[in-house]
Each structure stands twice: as C-alpha cells, then as structure tokens.
Short mmCIF file of C-alpha atoms in Angstrom, two decimals:
data_model
loop_
_atom_site.label_atom_id
_atom_site.label_comp_id
_atom_site.label_asym_id
_atom_site.label_seq_id
_atom_site.Cartn_x
_atom_site.Cartn_y
_atom_site.Cartn_z
CA UNK A 12 95.51 14.19 -95.26
CA UNK A 13 98.14 12.82 -97.61
CA UNK A 14 96.54 9.39 -97.57
CA UNK A 15 93.13 10.95 -98.32
CA UNK A 16 94.49 12.86 -101.29
CA UNK A 17 96.45 9.87 -102.63
CA UNK A 18 93.52 7.47 -102.31
CA UNK A 19 91.08 9.88 -103.90
CA UNK A 20 93.47 10.78 -106.70
CA UNK A 21 94.25 7.12 -107.46
CA UNK A 22 90.56 6.32 -107.66
CA UNK A 23 89.96 9.33 -109.90
CA UNK A 24 92.87 8.39 -112.16
CA UNK A 25 91.65 4.82 -112.44
CA UNK A 26 88.22 6.07 -113.44
CA UNK A 27 89.75 7.88 -116.42
CA UNK A 28 92.18 5.12 -117.37
CA UNK A 29 89.92 3.43 -119.87
CA UNK A 30 89.35 6.68 -121.76
CA UNK A 31 92.84 7.98 -122.48
CA UNK A 32 95.54 5.40 -121.69
CA UNK A 33 98.56 4.89 -123.95
CA UNK A 34 100.07 1.43 -124.45
CA UNK A 35 103.84 0.90 -124.36
CA UNK A 36 106.08 -2.14 -124.52
CA UNK A 37 109.68 -2.23 -123.34
CA UNK A 38 111.48 -4.68 -125.62
CA UNK A 39 115.06 -3.72 -124.66
CA UNK A 40 115.91 -3.63 -128.37
CA UNK A 41 118.47 -1.11 -129.60
CA UNK A 42 120.72 -1.64 -126.57
CA UNK A 43 124.12 -3.33 -126.66
CA UNK A 44 124.98 -6.76 -125.32
CA UNK A 45 126.31 -6.27 -121.78
CA UNK A 46 124.92 -2.75 -121.43
CA UNK A 47 123.83 -1.81 -117.91
CA UNK A 48 120.22 -0.57 -117.82
CA UNK A 49 119.30 2.04 -115.23
CA UNK A 50 116.39 3.56 -117.12
CA UNK A 51 114.54 2.94 -120.36
CA UNK A 52 111.56 4.68 -121.94
CA UNK A 53 111.08 6.81 -118.82
CA UNK A 54 111.09 3.78 -116.49
CA UNK A 55 113.79 3.50 -113.80
CA UNK A 56 115.39 0.07 -113.51
CA UNK A 57 117.38 -1.42 -110.64
CA UNK A 58 118.48 -4.89 -109.55
CA UNK A 59 119.69 -6.80 -106.52
CA UNK A 60 121.67 -10.02 -106.54
CA UNK A 61 124.91 -10.77 -108.34
CA UNK A 62 126.76 -7.47 -108.72
CA UNK A 63 123.50 -5.52 -108.42
CA UNK A 64 123.20 -4.57 -112.09
CA UNK A 65 120.46 -5.20 -114.65
CA UNK A 66 122.25 -6.00 -117.91
CA UNK A 67 121.29 -6.69 -121.53
CA UNK A 68 121.75 -10.21 -122.86
CA UNK A 69 121.62 -10.61 -126.65
CA UNK A 70 119.89 -13.93 -127.38
CA UNK A 71 121.07 -13.92 -131.00
CA UNK A 72 124.64 -14.70 -129.99
CA UNK A 73 126.11 -18.21 -129.91
CA UNK A 74 128.62 -19.60 -127.44
CA UNK A 75 127.58 -17.32 -124.61
CA UNK A 76 127.85 -17.97 -120.86
CA UNK A 77 124.09 -18.69 -120.92
CA UNK A 78 123.16 -21.01 -123.81
CA UNK A 79 119.79 -21.54 -122.08
CA UNK A 80 118.92 -17.95 -123.03
CA UNK A 81 120.03 -18.17 -126.65
CA UNK A 82 117.40 -17.91 -129.40
CA UNK A 83 115.09 -19.28 -130.53
CA UNK A 84 112.99 -19.25 -127.36
CA UNK A 85 109.97 -21.55 -127.15
CA UNK A 86 106.71 -21.12 -125.23
CA UNK A 87 106.13 -23.23 -122.14
CA UNK A 88 103.94 -26.32 -122.54
CA UNK A 89 100.85 -24.72 -120.99
CA UNK A 90 100.94 -21.87 -123.55
CA UNK A 91 101.18 -23.85 -126.81
CA UNK A 92 99.44 -21.21 -128.93
CA UNK A 93 102.20 -18.67 -128.45
CA UNK A 94 104.79 -18.49 -131.18
CA UNK A 95 108.53 -18.71 -130.72
CA UNK A 96 110.48 -15.60 -129.78
CA UNK A 97 113.22 -14.84 -132.27
CA UNK A 98 116.59 -13.34 -131.51
CA UNK A 99 116.75 -10.12 -129.53
CA UNK A 100 117.54 -8.68 -126.12
CA UNK A 101 116.41 -9.77 -122.67
CA UNK A 102 117.25 -8.28 -119.27
CA UNK A 103 119.27 -10.29 -116.75
CA UNK A 104 120.86 -9.79 -113.33
CA UNK A 105 124.61 -9.81 -113.94
CA UNK A 106 126.47 -12.40 -111.87
CA UNK A 107 130.11 -11.30 -112.16
CA UNK A 108 132.01 -8.05 -112.64
CA UNK A 109 134.23 -9.65 -115.30
CA UNK A 110 133.38 -11.53 -118.47
CA UNK A 111 130.35 -11.18 -120.70
CA UNK A 112 126.69 -11.09 -119.72
CA UNK A 113 125.87 -14.00 -117.39
CA UNK A 114 122.62 -14.24 -115.43
CA UNK A 115 123.07 -14.69 -111.68
CA UNK A 116 122.62 -18.34 -110.69
CA UNK A 117 121.28 -17.30 -107.26
CA UNK A 118 118.70 -14.89 -108.63
CA UNK A 119 117.70 -11.53 -107.19
CA UNK A 120 115.17 -8.82 -107.96
CA UNK A 121 114.34 -6.56 -110.89
CA UNK A 122 112.58 -3.33 -109.88
CA UNK A 123 110.81 -1.14 -112.43
CA UNK A 124 109.71 2.29 -111.21
CA UNK A 125 107.24 3.96 -113.55
CA UNK A 126 106.80 7.71 -113.85
CA UNK A 127 103.22 7.76 -112.59
CA UNK A 128 100.39 5.24 -112.63
CA UNK A 129 100.39 2.50 -115.26
CA UNK A 130 98.35 -0.62 -115.87
CA UNK A 131 100.81 -3.49 -116.31
CA UNK A 132 99.37 -5.87 -118.91
CA UNK A 133 102.16 -8.36 -119.68
CA UNK A 134 105.79 -9.33 -119.33
CA UNK A 135 107.77 -12.40 -120.34
CA UNK A 136 109.93 -14.52 -118.06
CA UNK A 137 112.64 -16.65 -119.69
CA UNK A 138 114.34 -19.76 -118.27
CA UNK A 139 113.34 -19.08 -114.66
CA UNK A 140 112.41 -22.62 -113.54
CA UNK A 141 114.51 -25.51 -114.84
CA UNK A 142 112.67 -28.23 -112.95
CA UNK A 143 109.21 -28.61 -111.45
CA UNK A 144 108.98 -29.14 -108.60
CA UNK A 145 112.27 -27.45 -107.84
CA UNK A 146 113.83 -24.50 -106.02
CA UNK A 147 113.84 -22.07 -108.94
CA UNK A 148 110.91 -19.70 -109.15
CA UNK A 149 109.62 -16.33 -110.29
CA UNK A 150 107.23 -14.14 -108.33
CA UNK A 151 106.19 -10.54 -108.73
CA UNK A 152 104.49 -7.79 -106.78
CA UNK A 153 102.84 -4.56 -107.92
CA UNK A 154 102.92 -1.46 -105.72
CA UNK A 155 100.85 1.71 -105.81
CA UNK A 156 102.10 4.61 -103.70
CA UNK A 157 104.36 2.16 -101.77
CA UNK A 158 101.38 -0.08 -100.94
CA UNK A 159 101.26 -3.63 -102.33
CA UNK A 160 98.14 -4.11 -104.48
CA UNK A 161 98.79 -7.49 -106.16
CA UNK A 162 101.27 -10.35 -106.14
CA UNK A 163 101.79 -13.69 -107.86
CA UNK A 164 103.97 -16.73 -107.23
CA UNK A 165 104.53 -18.92 -110.29
CA UNK A 166 105.59 -22.10 -108.47
CA UNK A 167 102.64 -21.88 -106.11
CA UNK A 168 100.18 -21.46 -108.98
CA UNK A 169 101.91 -23.97 -111.29
CA UNK A 170 103.77 -26.50 -109.11
CA UNK A 171 104.37 -29.00 -111.92
CA UNK A 172 105.25 -26.58 -114.73
CA UNK A 173 108.89 -26.01 -115.70
CA UNK A 174 110.06 -22.97 -117.67
CA UNK A 175 113.58 -24.16 -118.28
CA UNK A 176 116.18 -24.02 -120.99
CA UNK A 177 115.19 -21.74 -123.86
CA UNK A 178 111.59 -21.59 -122.68
CA UNK A 179 109.48 -18.56 -121.82
CA UNK A 180 106.20 -17.78 -120.10
CA UNK A 181 103.90 -14.82 -120.82
CA UNK A 182 102.16 -13.31 -117.77
CA UNK A 183 99.38 -11.74 -119.86
CA UNK A 184 96.59 -13.97 -118.54
CA UNK A 185 97.85 -13.69 -114.96
CA UNK A 186 97.86 -9.89 -115.04
CA UNK A 187 94.47 -9.72 -116.75
CA UNK A 188 92.88 -11.33 -113.70
CA UNK A 189 94.27 -8.99 -111.04
CA UNK A 190 94.59 -5.36 -110.01
CA UNK A 191 97.65 -4.47 -112.08
CA UNK A 192 97.53 -0.67 -111.75
CA UNK A 193 100.52 0.74 -109.90
CA UNK A 194 103.72 2.72 -110.13
CA UNK A 195 106.23 -0.03 -109.34
CA UNK A 196 106.77 -3.64 -110.46
CA UNK A 197 109.15 -5.88 -108.50
CA UNK A 198 110.07 -9.23 -110.07
CA UNK A 199 111.90 -11.73 -107.86
CA UNK A 200 113.74 -14.76 -109.24
CA UNK A 201 115.42 -17.42 -107.13
CA UNK A 202 117.79 -18.54 -109.87
CA UNK A 203 118.97 -17.56 -113.32
CA UNK A 204 116.36 -15.84 -115.51
CA UNK A 205 115.68 -13.26 -118.18
CA UNK A 206 112.89 -10.67 -118.48
CA UNK A 207 111.45 -9.29 -121.72
CA UNK A 208 108.54 -7.43 -123.32
CA UNK A 209 107.12 -5.46 -120.40
CA UNK A 210 103.80 -4.05 -121.63
CA UNK A 211 101.78 -1.40 -119.84
CA UNK A 212 99.15 1.27 -120.35
CA UNK A 213 100.18 4.75 -119.23
CA UNK A 214 97.37 6.33 -117.21
CA UNK A 215 97.36 10.11 -117.71
CA UNK A 216 96.13 12.59 -115.14
CA UNK A 217 92.52 13.36 -116.12
CA UNK A 218 91.96 16.92 -117.22
CA UNK A 219 89.57 17.50 -114.34
CA UNK A 220 91.99 16.18 -111.70
CA UNK A 221 93.33 19.63 -110.68
CA UNK A 222 89.78 20.84 -110.04
CA UNK A 223 89.00 17.66 -108.14
CA UNK A 224 92.05 18.06 -105.90
CA UNK A 225 91.24 21.73 -105.36
CA UNK A 226 87.78 20.73 -104.20
CA UNK A 227 89.28 18.21 -101.79
CA UNK A 228 91.65 20.84 -100.44
CA UNK A 229 88.75 23.24 -99.94
CA UNK A 230 86.80 20.56 -98.10
CA UNK A 231 89.74 19.96 -95.80
CA UNK A 232 90.08 23.69 -95.11
CA UNK A 233 86.39 24.03 -94.26
CA UNK A 234 86.62 21.02 -91.93
CA UNK A 235 89.53 22.57 -90.04
CA UNK A 236 87.71 25.91 -89.92
CA UNK A 237 84.61 24.31 -88.37
CA UNK A 238 86.73 22.52 -85.78
CA UNK A 239 88.44 25.79 -84.88
CA UNK A 240 85.06 27.54 -84.53
CA UNK A 241 83.75 24.93 -82.10
CA UNK A 242 86.95 24.71 -80.03
#
C-alpha cells in the first residue's frame, strides 16, 4: 500500500506544482571560507570523497590552494551568452583535514536532500573537466522517494567540451528537458570541482491532498473488507 500512496501522492503534488510553487536559489553566500556545510536553507548536505566534508571556497581570495576556482569565472565555450560570475562562494569536497579549503583531486559526491518535493531547475558546475576528452567528469542523478527519475552524464553528452580552469557550466537547459522533480540531488565528480547556484521550485502539498489521501485510505479499507466478506 505504501507504494500506492506514494505514487498517487507524487502525481497529485506534481499536478499542483505549477499553481503554487516557490522558487529558491542556494548561493552559499554569507558563509565563511572553509566552513563545513551540513545544511542550508532547509536542505541537508553531505559529501563523500576527500575527508567526507562539503566545504565553502571563497572565490574572491587570491593565492589559494585552488587558483582554478578563483574569480572571475567564465562561461564555457558552448554557453557564450552567459555572463561572468563574480567573486563569491562555491561548494567543494575538502581534500585534506589540514590547511585551507582545497577541492579533492579525486572527486566524490555531493548529496542534497530536500525537505519534500522540489523541481530542480538549475545548478552551476565549476572547473570539473580540465580536458576533453579526459578522465574528469560531472554527472548527476535525481531521486524521488528513493527511486531514480533522471540522470545526466556531462562527458557522454559533450565529449569534446572542457570546463576547466576558471570556467563554469550552467545545467539550466539540461534540467529543462528532463523530469527534474524529486527530493534528492546527487552530483558526482571524478576530479576537482565546485558547485554553485542550486535553483529549485518548492512544491507545496496541495490543500486538497489530505482529502485525497483519506479517500485512498477509504478505498483500501473497502477493498480489504470485500476480500474478508468473500473469504
């Protein structure tokens, strides 16, 4: 029954998404260079790789361990209409327990757990593919109630495109063309990288949802009652 309720509720929530969603963007601004991020704006954050911590990197600083993340950041060649990103914070996977912020050269995963259903509309990847073709890559997967609903592999889709030193790529167009409604976003990088500007629409529970779920519960009760009567 749980799967029936979850599927029906998700469909019902999606039907009301266009009517009452609220847009949010996580910019990571206001946090300190080197600060560990476990949650932000109601979203839980975790990381694997390096020392297993998602950490703030301030791109406005000079002489850091990662000059390839220092501002200004420029759009990748296939997105020439995007403007430069000025100084600010990005999220990295911390490589070492000592020293300042330093993104893990062997990559890892960023996991963002949202408090309910959201429609993920954009995020920015920074310096995640120095050479193309090459071993560095970024891929992501969106989950809804633990089930994978969409995924994307940058190197597979863009085998000759590099997003290297001080370059960024916006995933707006990619997400626009897929089912991006879920409650978890997992971003996997195979080398050093930064993440910024995660945009999403919060999908509220429609006002009629409690009545809808009550009706489903009543239908389930009547089904069990009929089975008991015919046993």
